[in-house]
Short mmCIF file of C-alpha atoms and ligand atoms in Angstrom, two decimals:
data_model
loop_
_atom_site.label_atom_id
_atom_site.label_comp_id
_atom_site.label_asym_id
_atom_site.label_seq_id
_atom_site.Cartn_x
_atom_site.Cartn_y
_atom_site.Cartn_z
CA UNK A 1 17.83 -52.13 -43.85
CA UNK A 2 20.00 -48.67 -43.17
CA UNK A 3 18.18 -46.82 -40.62
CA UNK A 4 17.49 -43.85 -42.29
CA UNK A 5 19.57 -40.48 -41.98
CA UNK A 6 17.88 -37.51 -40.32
CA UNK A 7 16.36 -34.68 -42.65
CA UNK A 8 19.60 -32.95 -42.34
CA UNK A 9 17.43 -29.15 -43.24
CA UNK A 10 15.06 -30.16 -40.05
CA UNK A 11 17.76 -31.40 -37.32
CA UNK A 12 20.42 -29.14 -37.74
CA UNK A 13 21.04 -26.63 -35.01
CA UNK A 14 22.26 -23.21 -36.25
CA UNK A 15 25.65 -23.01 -34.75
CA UNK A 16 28.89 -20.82 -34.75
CA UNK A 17 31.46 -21.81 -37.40
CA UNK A 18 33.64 -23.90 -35.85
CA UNK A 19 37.64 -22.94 -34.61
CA UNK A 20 39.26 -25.53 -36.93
CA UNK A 21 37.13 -26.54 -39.69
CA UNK A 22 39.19 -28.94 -41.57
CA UNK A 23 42.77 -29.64 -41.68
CA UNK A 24 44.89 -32.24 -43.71
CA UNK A 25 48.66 -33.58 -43.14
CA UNK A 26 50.50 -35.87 -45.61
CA UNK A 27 54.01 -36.49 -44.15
CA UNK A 28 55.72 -37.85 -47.76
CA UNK A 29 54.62 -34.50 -49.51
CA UNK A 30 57.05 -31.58 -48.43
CA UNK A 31 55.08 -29.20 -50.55
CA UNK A 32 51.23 -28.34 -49.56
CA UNK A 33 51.11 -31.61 -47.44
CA UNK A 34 49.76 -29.84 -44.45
CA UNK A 35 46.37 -27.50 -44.58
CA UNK A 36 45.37 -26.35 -41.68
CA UNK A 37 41.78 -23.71 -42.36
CA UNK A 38 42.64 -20.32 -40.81
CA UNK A 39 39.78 -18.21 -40.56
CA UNK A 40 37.57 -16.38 -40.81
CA UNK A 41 35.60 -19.23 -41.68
CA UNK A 42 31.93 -19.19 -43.84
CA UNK A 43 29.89 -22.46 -44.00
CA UNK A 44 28.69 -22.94 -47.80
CA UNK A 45 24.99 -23.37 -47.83
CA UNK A 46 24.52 -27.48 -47.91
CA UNK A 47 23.11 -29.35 -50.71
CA UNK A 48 23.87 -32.14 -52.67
CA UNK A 49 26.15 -32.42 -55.23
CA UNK A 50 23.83 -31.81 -58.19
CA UNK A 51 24.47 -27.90 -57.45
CA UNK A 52 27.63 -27.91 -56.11
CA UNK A 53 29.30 -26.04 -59.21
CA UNK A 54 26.49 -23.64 -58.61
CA UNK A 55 27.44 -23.53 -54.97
CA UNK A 56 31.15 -22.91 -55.14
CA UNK A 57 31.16 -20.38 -58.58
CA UNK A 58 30.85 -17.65 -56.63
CA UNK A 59 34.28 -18.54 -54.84
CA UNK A 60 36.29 -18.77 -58.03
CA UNK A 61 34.76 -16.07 -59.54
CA UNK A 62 36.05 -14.13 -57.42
CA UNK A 63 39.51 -15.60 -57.62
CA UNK A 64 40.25 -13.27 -61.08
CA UNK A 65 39.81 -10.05 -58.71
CA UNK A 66 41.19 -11.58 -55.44
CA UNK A 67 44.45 -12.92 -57.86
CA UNK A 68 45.23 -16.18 -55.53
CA UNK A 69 44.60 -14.50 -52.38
CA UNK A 70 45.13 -17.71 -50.46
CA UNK A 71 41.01 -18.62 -49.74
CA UNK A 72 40.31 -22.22 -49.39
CA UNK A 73 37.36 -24.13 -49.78
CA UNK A 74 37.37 -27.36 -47.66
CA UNK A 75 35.28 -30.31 -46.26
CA UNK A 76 33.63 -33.28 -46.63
CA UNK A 77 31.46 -35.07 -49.60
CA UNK A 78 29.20 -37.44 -48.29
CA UNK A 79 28.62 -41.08 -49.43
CA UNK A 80 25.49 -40.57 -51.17
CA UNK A 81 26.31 -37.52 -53.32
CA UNK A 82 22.38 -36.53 -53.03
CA UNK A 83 22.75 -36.08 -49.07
CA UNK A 84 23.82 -32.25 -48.18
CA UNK A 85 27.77 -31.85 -48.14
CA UNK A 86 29.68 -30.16 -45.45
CA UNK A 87 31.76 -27.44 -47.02
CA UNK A 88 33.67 -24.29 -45.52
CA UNK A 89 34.94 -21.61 -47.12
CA UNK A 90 38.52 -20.27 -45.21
CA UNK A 91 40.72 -17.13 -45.72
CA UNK A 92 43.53 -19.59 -45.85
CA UNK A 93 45.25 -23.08 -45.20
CA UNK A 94 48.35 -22.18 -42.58
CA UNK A 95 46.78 -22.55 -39.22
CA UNK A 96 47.92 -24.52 -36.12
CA UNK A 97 48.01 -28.49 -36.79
CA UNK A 98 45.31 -29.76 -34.35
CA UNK A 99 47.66 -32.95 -33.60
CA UNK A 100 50.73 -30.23 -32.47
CA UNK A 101 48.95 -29.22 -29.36
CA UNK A 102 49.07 -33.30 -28.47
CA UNK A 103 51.72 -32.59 -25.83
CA UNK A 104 54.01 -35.49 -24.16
CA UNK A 105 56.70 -37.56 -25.64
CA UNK A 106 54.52 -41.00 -25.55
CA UNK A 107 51.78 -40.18 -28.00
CA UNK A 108 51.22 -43.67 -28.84
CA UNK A 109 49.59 -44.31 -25.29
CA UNK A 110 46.81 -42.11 -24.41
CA UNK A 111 45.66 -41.23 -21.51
CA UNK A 112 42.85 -43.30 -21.14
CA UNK A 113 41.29 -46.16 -22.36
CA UNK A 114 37.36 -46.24 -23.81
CA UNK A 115 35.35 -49.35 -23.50
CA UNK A 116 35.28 -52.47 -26.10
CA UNK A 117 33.70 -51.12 -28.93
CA UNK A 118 30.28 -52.79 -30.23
CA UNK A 119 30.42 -54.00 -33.67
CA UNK A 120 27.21 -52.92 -35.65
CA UNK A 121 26.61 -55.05 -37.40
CA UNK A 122 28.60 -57.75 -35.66
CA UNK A 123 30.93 -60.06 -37.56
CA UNK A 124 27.86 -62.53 -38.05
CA UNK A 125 25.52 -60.15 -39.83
CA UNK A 126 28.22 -58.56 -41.90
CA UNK A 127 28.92 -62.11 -43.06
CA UNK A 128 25.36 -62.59 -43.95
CA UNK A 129 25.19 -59.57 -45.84
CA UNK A 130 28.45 -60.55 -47.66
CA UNK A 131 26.73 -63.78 -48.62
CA UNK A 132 23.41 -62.17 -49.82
CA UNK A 133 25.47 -59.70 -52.36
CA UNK A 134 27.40 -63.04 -53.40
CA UNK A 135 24.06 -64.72 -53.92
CA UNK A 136 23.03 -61.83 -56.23
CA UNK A 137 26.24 -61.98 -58.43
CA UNK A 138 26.19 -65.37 -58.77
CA UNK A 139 22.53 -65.52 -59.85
CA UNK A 140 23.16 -62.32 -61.94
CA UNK A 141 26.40 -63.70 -63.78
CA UNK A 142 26.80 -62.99 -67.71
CA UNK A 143 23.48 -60.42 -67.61
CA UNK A 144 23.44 -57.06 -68.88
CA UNK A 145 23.88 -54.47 -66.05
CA UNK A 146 25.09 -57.47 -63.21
CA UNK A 147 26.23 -56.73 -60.31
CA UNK A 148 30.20 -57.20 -60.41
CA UNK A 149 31.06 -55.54 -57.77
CA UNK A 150 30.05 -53.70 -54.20
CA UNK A 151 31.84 -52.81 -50.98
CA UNK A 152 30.03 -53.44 -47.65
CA UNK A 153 31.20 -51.46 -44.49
CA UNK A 154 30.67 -52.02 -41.06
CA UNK A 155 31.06 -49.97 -37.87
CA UNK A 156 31.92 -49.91 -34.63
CA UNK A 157 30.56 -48.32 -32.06
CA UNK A 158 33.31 -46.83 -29.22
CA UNK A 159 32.49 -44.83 -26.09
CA UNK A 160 34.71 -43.44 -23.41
CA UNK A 161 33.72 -41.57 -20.33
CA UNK A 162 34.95 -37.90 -21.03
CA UNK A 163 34.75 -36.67 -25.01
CA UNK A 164 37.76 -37.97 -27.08
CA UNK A 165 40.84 -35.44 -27.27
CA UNK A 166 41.69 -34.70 -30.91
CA UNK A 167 44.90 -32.74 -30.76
CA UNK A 168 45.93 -36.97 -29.27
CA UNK A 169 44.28 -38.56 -31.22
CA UNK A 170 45.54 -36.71 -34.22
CA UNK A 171 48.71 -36.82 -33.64
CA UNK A 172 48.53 -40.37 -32.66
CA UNK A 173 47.13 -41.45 -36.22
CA UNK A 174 50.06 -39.02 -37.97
CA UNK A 175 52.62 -41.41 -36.41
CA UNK A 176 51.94 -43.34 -39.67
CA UNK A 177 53.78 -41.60 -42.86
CA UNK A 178 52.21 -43.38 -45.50
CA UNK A 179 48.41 -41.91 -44.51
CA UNK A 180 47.14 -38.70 -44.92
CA UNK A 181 45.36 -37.51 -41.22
CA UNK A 182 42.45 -35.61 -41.45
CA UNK A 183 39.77 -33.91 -39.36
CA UNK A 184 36.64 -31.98 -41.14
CA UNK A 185 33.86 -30.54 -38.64
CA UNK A 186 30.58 -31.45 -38.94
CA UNK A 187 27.04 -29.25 -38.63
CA UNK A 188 25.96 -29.87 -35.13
CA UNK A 189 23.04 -32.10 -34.16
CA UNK A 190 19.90 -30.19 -33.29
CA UNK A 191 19.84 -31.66 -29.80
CA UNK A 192 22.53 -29.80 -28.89
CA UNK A 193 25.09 -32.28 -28.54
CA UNK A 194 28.86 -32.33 -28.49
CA UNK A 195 29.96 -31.20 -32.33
CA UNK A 196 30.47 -33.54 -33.88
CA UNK A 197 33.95 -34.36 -36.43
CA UNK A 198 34.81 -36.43 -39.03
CA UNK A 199 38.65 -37.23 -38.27
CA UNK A 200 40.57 -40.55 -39.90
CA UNK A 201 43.81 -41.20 -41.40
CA UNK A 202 43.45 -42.12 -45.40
CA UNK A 203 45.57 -43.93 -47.50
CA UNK A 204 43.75 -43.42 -50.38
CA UNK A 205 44.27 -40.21 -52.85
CA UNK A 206 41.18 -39.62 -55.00
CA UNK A 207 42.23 -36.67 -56.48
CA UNK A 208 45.28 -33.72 -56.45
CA UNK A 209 45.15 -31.02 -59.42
CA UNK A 210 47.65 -28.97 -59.74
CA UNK A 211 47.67 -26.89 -62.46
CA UNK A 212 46.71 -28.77 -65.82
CA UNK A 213 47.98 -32.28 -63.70
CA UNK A 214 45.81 -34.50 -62.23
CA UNK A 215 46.85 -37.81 -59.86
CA UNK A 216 44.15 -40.21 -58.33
CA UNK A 217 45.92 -43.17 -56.48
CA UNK A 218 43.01 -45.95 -55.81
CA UNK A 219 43.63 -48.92 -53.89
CA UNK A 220 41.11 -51.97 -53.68
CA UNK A 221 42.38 -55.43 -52.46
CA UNK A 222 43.90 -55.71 -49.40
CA UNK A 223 45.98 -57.87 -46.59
CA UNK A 224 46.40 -57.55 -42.88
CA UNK A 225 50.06 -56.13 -42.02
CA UNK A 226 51.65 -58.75 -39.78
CA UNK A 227 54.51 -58.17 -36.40
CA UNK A 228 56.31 -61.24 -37.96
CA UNK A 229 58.18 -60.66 -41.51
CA UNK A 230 58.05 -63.67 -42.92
CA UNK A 231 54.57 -63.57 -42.50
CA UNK A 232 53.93 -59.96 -43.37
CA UNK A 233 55.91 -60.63 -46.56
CA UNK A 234 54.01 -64.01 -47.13
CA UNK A 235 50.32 -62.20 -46.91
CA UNK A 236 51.56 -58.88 -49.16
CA UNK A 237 53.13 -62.28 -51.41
CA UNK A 238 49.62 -63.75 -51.76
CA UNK A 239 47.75 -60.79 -51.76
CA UNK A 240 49.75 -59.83 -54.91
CA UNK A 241 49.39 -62.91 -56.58
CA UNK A 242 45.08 -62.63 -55.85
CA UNK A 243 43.60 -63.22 -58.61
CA UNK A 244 40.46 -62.06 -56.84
CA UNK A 245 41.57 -58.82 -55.32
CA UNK A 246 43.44 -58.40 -58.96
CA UNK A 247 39.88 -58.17 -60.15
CA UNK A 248 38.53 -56.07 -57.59
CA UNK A 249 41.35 -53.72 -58.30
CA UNK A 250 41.09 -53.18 -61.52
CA UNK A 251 37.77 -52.66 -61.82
CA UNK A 252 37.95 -49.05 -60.00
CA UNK A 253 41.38 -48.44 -61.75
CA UNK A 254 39.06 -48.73 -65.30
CA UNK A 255 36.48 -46.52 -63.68
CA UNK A 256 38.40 -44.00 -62.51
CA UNK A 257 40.47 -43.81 -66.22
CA UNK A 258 36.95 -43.88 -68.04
CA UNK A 259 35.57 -40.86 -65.91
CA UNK A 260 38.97 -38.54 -66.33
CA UNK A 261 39.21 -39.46 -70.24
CA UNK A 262 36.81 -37.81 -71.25
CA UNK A 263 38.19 -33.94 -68.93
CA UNK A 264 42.29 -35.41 -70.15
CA UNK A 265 44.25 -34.98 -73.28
CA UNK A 266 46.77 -37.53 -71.79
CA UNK A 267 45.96 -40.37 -69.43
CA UNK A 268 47.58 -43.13 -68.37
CA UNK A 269 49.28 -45.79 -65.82
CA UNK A 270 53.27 -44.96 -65.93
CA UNK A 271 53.71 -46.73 -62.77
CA UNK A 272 51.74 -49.72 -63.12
CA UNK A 273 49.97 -52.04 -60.46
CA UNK A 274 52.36 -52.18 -57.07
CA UNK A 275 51.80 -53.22 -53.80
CA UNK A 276 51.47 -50.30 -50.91
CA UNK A 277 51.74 -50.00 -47.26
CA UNK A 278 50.57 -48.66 -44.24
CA UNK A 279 51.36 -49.40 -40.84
CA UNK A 280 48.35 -51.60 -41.07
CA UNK A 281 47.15 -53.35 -44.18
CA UNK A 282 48.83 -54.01 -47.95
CA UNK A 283 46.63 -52.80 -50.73
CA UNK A 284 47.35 -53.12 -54.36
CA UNK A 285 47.48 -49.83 -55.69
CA UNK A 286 47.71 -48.31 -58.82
CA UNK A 287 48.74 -44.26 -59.71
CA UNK A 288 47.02 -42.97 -61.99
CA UNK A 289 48.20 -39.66 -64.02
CA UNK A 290 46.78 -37.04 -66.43
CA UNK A 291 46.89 -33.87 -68.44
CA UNK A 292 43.27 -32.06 -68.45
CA UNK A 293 42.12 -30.52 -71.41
CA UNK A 294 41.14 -27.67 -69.18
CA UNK A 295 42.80 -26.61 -66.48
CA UNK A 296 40.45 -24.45 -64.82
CA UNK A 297 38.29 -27.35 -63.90
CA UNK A 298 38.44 -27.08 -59.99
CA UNK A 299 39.98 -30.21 -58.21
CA UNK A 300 36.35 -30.55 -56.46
CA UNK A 301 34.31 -30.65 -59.51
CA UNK A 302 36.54 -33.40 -60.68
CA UNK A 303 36.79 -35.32 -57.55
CA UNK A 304 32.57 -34.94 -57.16
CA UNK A 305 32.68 -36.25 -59.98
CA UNK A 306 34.49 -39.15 -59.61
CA UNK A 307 33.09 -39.80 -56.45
CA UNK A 308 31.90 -42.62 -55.71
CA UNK A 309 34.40 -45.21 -57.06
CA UNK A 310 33.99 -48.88 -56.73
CA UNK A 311 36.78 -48.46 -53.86
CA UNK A 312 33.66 -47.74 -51.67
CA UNK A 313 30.46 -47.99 -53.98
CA UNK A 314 30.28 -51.16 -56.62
CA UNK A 315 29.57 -51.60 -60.06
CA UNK A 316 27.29 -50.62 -61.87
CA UNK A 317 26.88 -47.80 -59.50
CA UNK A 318 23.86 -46.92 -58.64
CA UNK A 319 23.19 -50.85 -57.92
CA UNK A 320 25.75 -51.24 -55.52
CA UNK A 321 24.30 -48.14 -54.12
CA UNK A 322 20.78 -49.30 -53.71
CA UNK A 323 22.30 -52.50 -52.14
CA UNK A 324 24.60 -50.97 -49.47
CA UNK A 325 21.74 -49.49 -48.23
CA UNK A 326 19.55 -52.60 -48.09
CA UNK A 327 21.99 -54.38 -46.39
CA UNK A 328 24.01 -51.81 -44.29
CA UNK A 329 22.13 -51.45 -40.91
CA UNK A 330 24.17 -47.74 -39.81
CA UNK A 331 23.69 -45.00 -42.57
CA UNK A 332 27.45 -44.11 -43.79
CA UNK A 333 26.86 -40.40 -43.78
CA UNK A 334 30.30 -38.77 -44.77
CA UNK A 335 32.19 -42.59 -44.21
CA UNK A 336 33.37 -43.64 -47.67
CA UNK A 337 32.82 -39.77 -48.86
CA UNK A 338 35.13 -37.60 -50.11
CA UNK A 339 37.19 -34.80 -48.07
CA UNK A 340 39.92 -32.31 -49.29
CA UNK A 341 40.40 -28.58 -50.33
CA UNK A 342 40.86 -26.48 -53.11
CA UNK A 343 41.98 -23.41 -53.87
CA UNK A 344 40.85 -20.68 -55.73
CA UNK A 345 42.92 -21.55 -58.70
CA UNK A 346 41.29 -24.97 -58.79
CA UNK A 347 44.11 -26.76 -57.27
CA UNK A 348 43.57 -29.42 -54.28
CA UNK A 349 44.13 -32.67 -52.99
CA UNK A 350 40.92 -34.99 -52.35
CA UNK A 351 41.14 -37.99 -50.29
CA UNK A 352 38.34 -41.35 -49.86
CA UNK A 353 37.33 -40.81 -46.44
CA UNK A 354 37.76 -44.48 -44.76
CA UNK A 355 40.37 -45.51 -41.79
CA UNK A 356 37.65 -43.21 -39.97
CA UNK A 357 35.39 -42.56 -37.34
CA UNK A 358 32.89 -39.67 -36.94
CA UNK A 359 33.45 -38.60 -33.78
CA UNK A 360 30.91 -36.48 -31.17
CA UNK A 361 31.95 -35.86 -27.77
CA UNK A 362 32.65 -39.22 -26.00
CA UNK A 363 31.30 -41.11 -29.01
CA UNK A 364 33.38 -42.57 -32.08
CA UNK A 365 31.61 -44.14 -34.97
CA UNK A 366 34.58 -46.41 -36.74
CA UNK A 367 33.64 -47.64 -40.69
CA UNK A 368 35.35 -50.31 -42.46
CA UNK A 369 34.70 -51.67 -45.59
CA UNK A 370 35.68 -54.62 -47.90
CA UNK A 371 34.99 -54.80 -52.04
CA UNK A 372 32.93 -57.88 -52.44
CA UNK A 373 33.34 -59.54 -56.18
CA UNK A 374 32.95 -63.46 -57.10
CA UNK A 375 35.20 -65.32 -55.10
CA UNK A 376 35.31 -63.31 -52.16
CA UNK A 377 35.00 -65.56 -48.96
CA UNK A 378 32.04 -63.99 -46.24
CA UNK A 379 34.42 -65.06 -43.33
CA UNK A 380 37.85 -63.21 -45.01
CA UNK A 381 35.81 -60.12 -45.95
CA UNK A 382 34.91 -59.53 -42.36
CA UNK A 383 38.32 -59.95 -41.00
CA UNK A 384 39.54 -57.83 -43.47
CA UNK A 385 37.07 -54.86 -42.08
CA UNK A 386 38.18 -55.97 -38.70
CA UNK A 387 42.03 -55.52 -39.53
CA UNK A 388 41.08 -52.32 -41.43
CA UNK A 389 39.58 -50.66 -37.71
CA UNK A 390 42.90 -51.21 -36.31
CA UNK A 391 44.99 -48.10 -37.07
CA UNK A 392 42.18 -45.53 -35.51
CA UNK A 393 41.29 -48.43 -32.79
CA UNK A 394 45.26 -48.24 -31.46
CA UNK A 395 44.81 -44.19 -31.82
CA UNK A 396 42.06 -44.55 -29.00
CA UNK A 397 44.09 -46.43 -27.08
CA UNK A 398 43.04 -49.30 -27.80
CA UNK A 399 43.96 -52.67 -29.17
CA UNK A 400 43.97 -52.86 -33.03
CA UNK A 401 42.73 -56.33 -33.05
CA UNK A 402 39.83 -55.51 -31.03
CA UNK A 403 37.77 -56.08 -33.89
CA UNK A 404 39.23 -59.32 -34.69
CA UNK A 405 38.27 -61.37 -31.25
CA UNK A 406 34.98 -62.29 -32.68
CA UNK A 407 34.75 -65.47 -32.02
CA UNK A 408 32.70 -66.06 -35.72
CA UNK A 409 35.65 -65.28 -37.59
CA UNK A 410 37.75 -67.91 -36.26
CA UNK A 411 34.78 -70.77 -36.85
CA UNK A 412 35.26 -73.38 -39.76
CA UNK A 413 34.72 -71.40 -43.14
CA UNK A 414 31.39 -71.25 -43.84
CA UNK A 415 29.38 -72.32 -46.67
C1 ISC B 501 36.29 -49.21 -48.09
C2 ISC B 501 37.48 -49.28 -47.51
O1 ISC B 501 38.64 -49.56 -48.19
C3 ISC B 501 38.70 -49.49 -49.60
C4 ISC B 501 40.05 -49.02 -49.95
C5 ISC B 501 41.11 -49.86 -50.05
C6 ISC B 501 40.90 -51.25 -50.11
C7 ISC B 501 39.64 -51.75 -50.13
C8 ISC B 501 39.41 -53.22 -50.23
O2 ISC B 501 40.39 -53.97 -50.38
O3 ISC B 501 38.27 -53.66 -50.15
C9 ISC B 501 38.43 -50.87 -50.16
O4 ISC B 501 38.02 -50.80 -51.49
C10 ISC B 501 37.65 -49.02 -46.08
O5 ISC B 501 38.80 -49.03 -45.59
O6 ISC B 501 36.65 -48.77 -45.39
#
């Protein structure tokens, strides 16, 4: 059972708008691949995303008078699109990179090291919980409105003796050009703790809008990147030739093109299916392009709506929902949401927040999940969430197979 997440309207503490409240940096785009919020800053009132055109109107409104003065609105979506988002509106998107004030030559070693994190759940009763959703599909199989398809995260819990340093630990995690590195801050708790952060480096694109263009880029089956190349190459062979992770992709690829269809005069797949890369893990990937009908729908009305995928939710939706949070003992909170900017013109980029941690003070909270369809194997599943920690674990210094020691995911398969 999730424990459940505090009343968010009865535990926040009123604070100051924070310094730097979101900032984004994509290496391969030369264009508006860095957005860093310069103030002044303005918190939009939190609600869930039910009212979030109602919310944000007010900013593009004023965009015909203010003739693209620049304003940004920025933040994060959380999981469960009925939770309170975490939005700020900005005068503009050309302040300081948080990762440039790293300092030092060797950013890939920081200064200190935190303690082993603590899986929660560990590897056994992620397994279990695999099992149970495969028990469900199976049993469900052929019926109208089965379960096809959910993804199950797990987390890990890190802790270090003095508060993690994000200018390091930013800049560590933007050593890796294929991800986009991003940090979005987070109301403070009422307790009066540390602030807290949402930072992470994301390989996925949800959605960019640019004028009447649209691009989502989801990826869903995956494989552990590899020091040796012939067995790198052998594991991105395989994972191409998956006929389950085949599956598992192409189910969000359909729901993404059936939810933009309906907004797009032109939609397809000119690229195909390909393989793509991090640092860290293959996925199979597939880029996805359009033309919308109206191109004054704002990028985060699109991407709210298209949040959640079955990249991080299931299918049917609302199922896999219910079911993540059955089985799921840590709430995800803004893990597997959405975070991006937009300006007033509608345009923005929108990214699935995962390869993250929320972050407060000395405290990281990791997520990784893995899709679970028929034919995924309990044991593989939670590997592949432990491979999937290992980009932000070597940002903290420390080492990315941490969350591959468990000694349960080196047993005999089990049944
Ligand atoms: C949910 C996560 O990854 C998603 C994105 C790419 C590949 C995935 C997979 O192969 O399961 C997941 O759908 C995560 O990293 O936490």
């Amino acid at each position: 059972m999730t424990l459940p997440l505090p009343d968010a309207t009865l535990t926040e503490a009123p604070s100051l708008p924070p310094d730097q409240p979101f900032s984004f940096r994509n290496a391969r785009d030369q264009v508006r691949g860095q957005v860093c919020a310069t103030g002044p800053v303005r918190p939009l009132d939190r609600a869930g995303a039910d009212t979030l055109a109602d919310r944000v109107a007010p900013f593009f409104g004023a965009a015909r008078d203010a003739d693209d003065d620049g304003a940004l609105i920025g933040g994060a979506l959380p999981f469960d699109k009925a939770r309170p988002d975490c939005l700020w509106q900005v005068a503009g998107g050309h302040g300081a990179w948080p990762g440039a004030n790293a300092g030092g030559p060797a950013r890939s070693v920081p200064e200190r090291r935190p303690t082993r994190p603590c899986p929660q759940p560990p590897a056994t009763g992620y397994m279990d919980s695999v099992a149970r959703a495969l028990e469900i599909m199976r049993a469900e199989r052929g019926l109208p409105d089965a379960l096809t398809k959910v993804v199950l995260a797990r987390s890990l819990l890190v802790e270090d003796r003095m508060a993690f340093a994000l200018p390091g630990l930013m800049a560590r995690l933007a050593e890796d050009p294929a991800v986009t590195v991003f940090q979005v801050a987070l109301p403070q708790d009422a307790d009066g703790s540390a602030p807290r952060q949402l930072v992470g480096a994301t390989p996925e694109l949800l959605l960019r809008k640019r004028g009447d263009s649209v691009v989502s880029h989801p990826l869903a089956g995956s494989a552990r990147r590899l020091d040796d190349p012939e067995a790198d190459a052998r594991n991105a062979n395989a994972l191409a030739r998956s006929e389950k992770d085949r599956r598992e992709h192409g189910l969000v690829v359909e729901y993404i093109l059936d939810m933009l269809a309906p907004v797009c005069k032109r939609l397809g797949t000119p690229e195909g299916t390909a393989l793509t890369t991090t640092r860290s893990m293959w996925h199979i990937g597939t880029r996805i392009e359009g033309r919308l009908k109206d191109p004054e729908t704002p990028a985060i009305l699109l991407a709210a709506a298209l949040h959640p995928t079955p990249a991080v939710c299931g299918l049917p939706c609302d199922r896999a929902a219910r079911l993540i949070r059955d089985l799921e003992p840590v709430a995800r909170d803004f893990y597997a949401g959405a975070v991006g900017w937009c300006d007033r013109r509608g345009d923005g980029d929108w990214y699935v927040a995962i390869r993250c941690a929320e972050l407060c003070g000395a405290r990281a909270r990791l997520f990784a999940g893995a899709g679970i369809v028929l034919g995924s194997d309990p044991r593989a599943e939670a590997s592949e969430t432990g491979a999937k920690f290992g980009a932000f674990l070597s940002a903290l210094g420390l080492p990315p197979d941490a969350a591959l020691s468990d000694p349960s995911l080196h047993n005999q398969p089990n049944g």
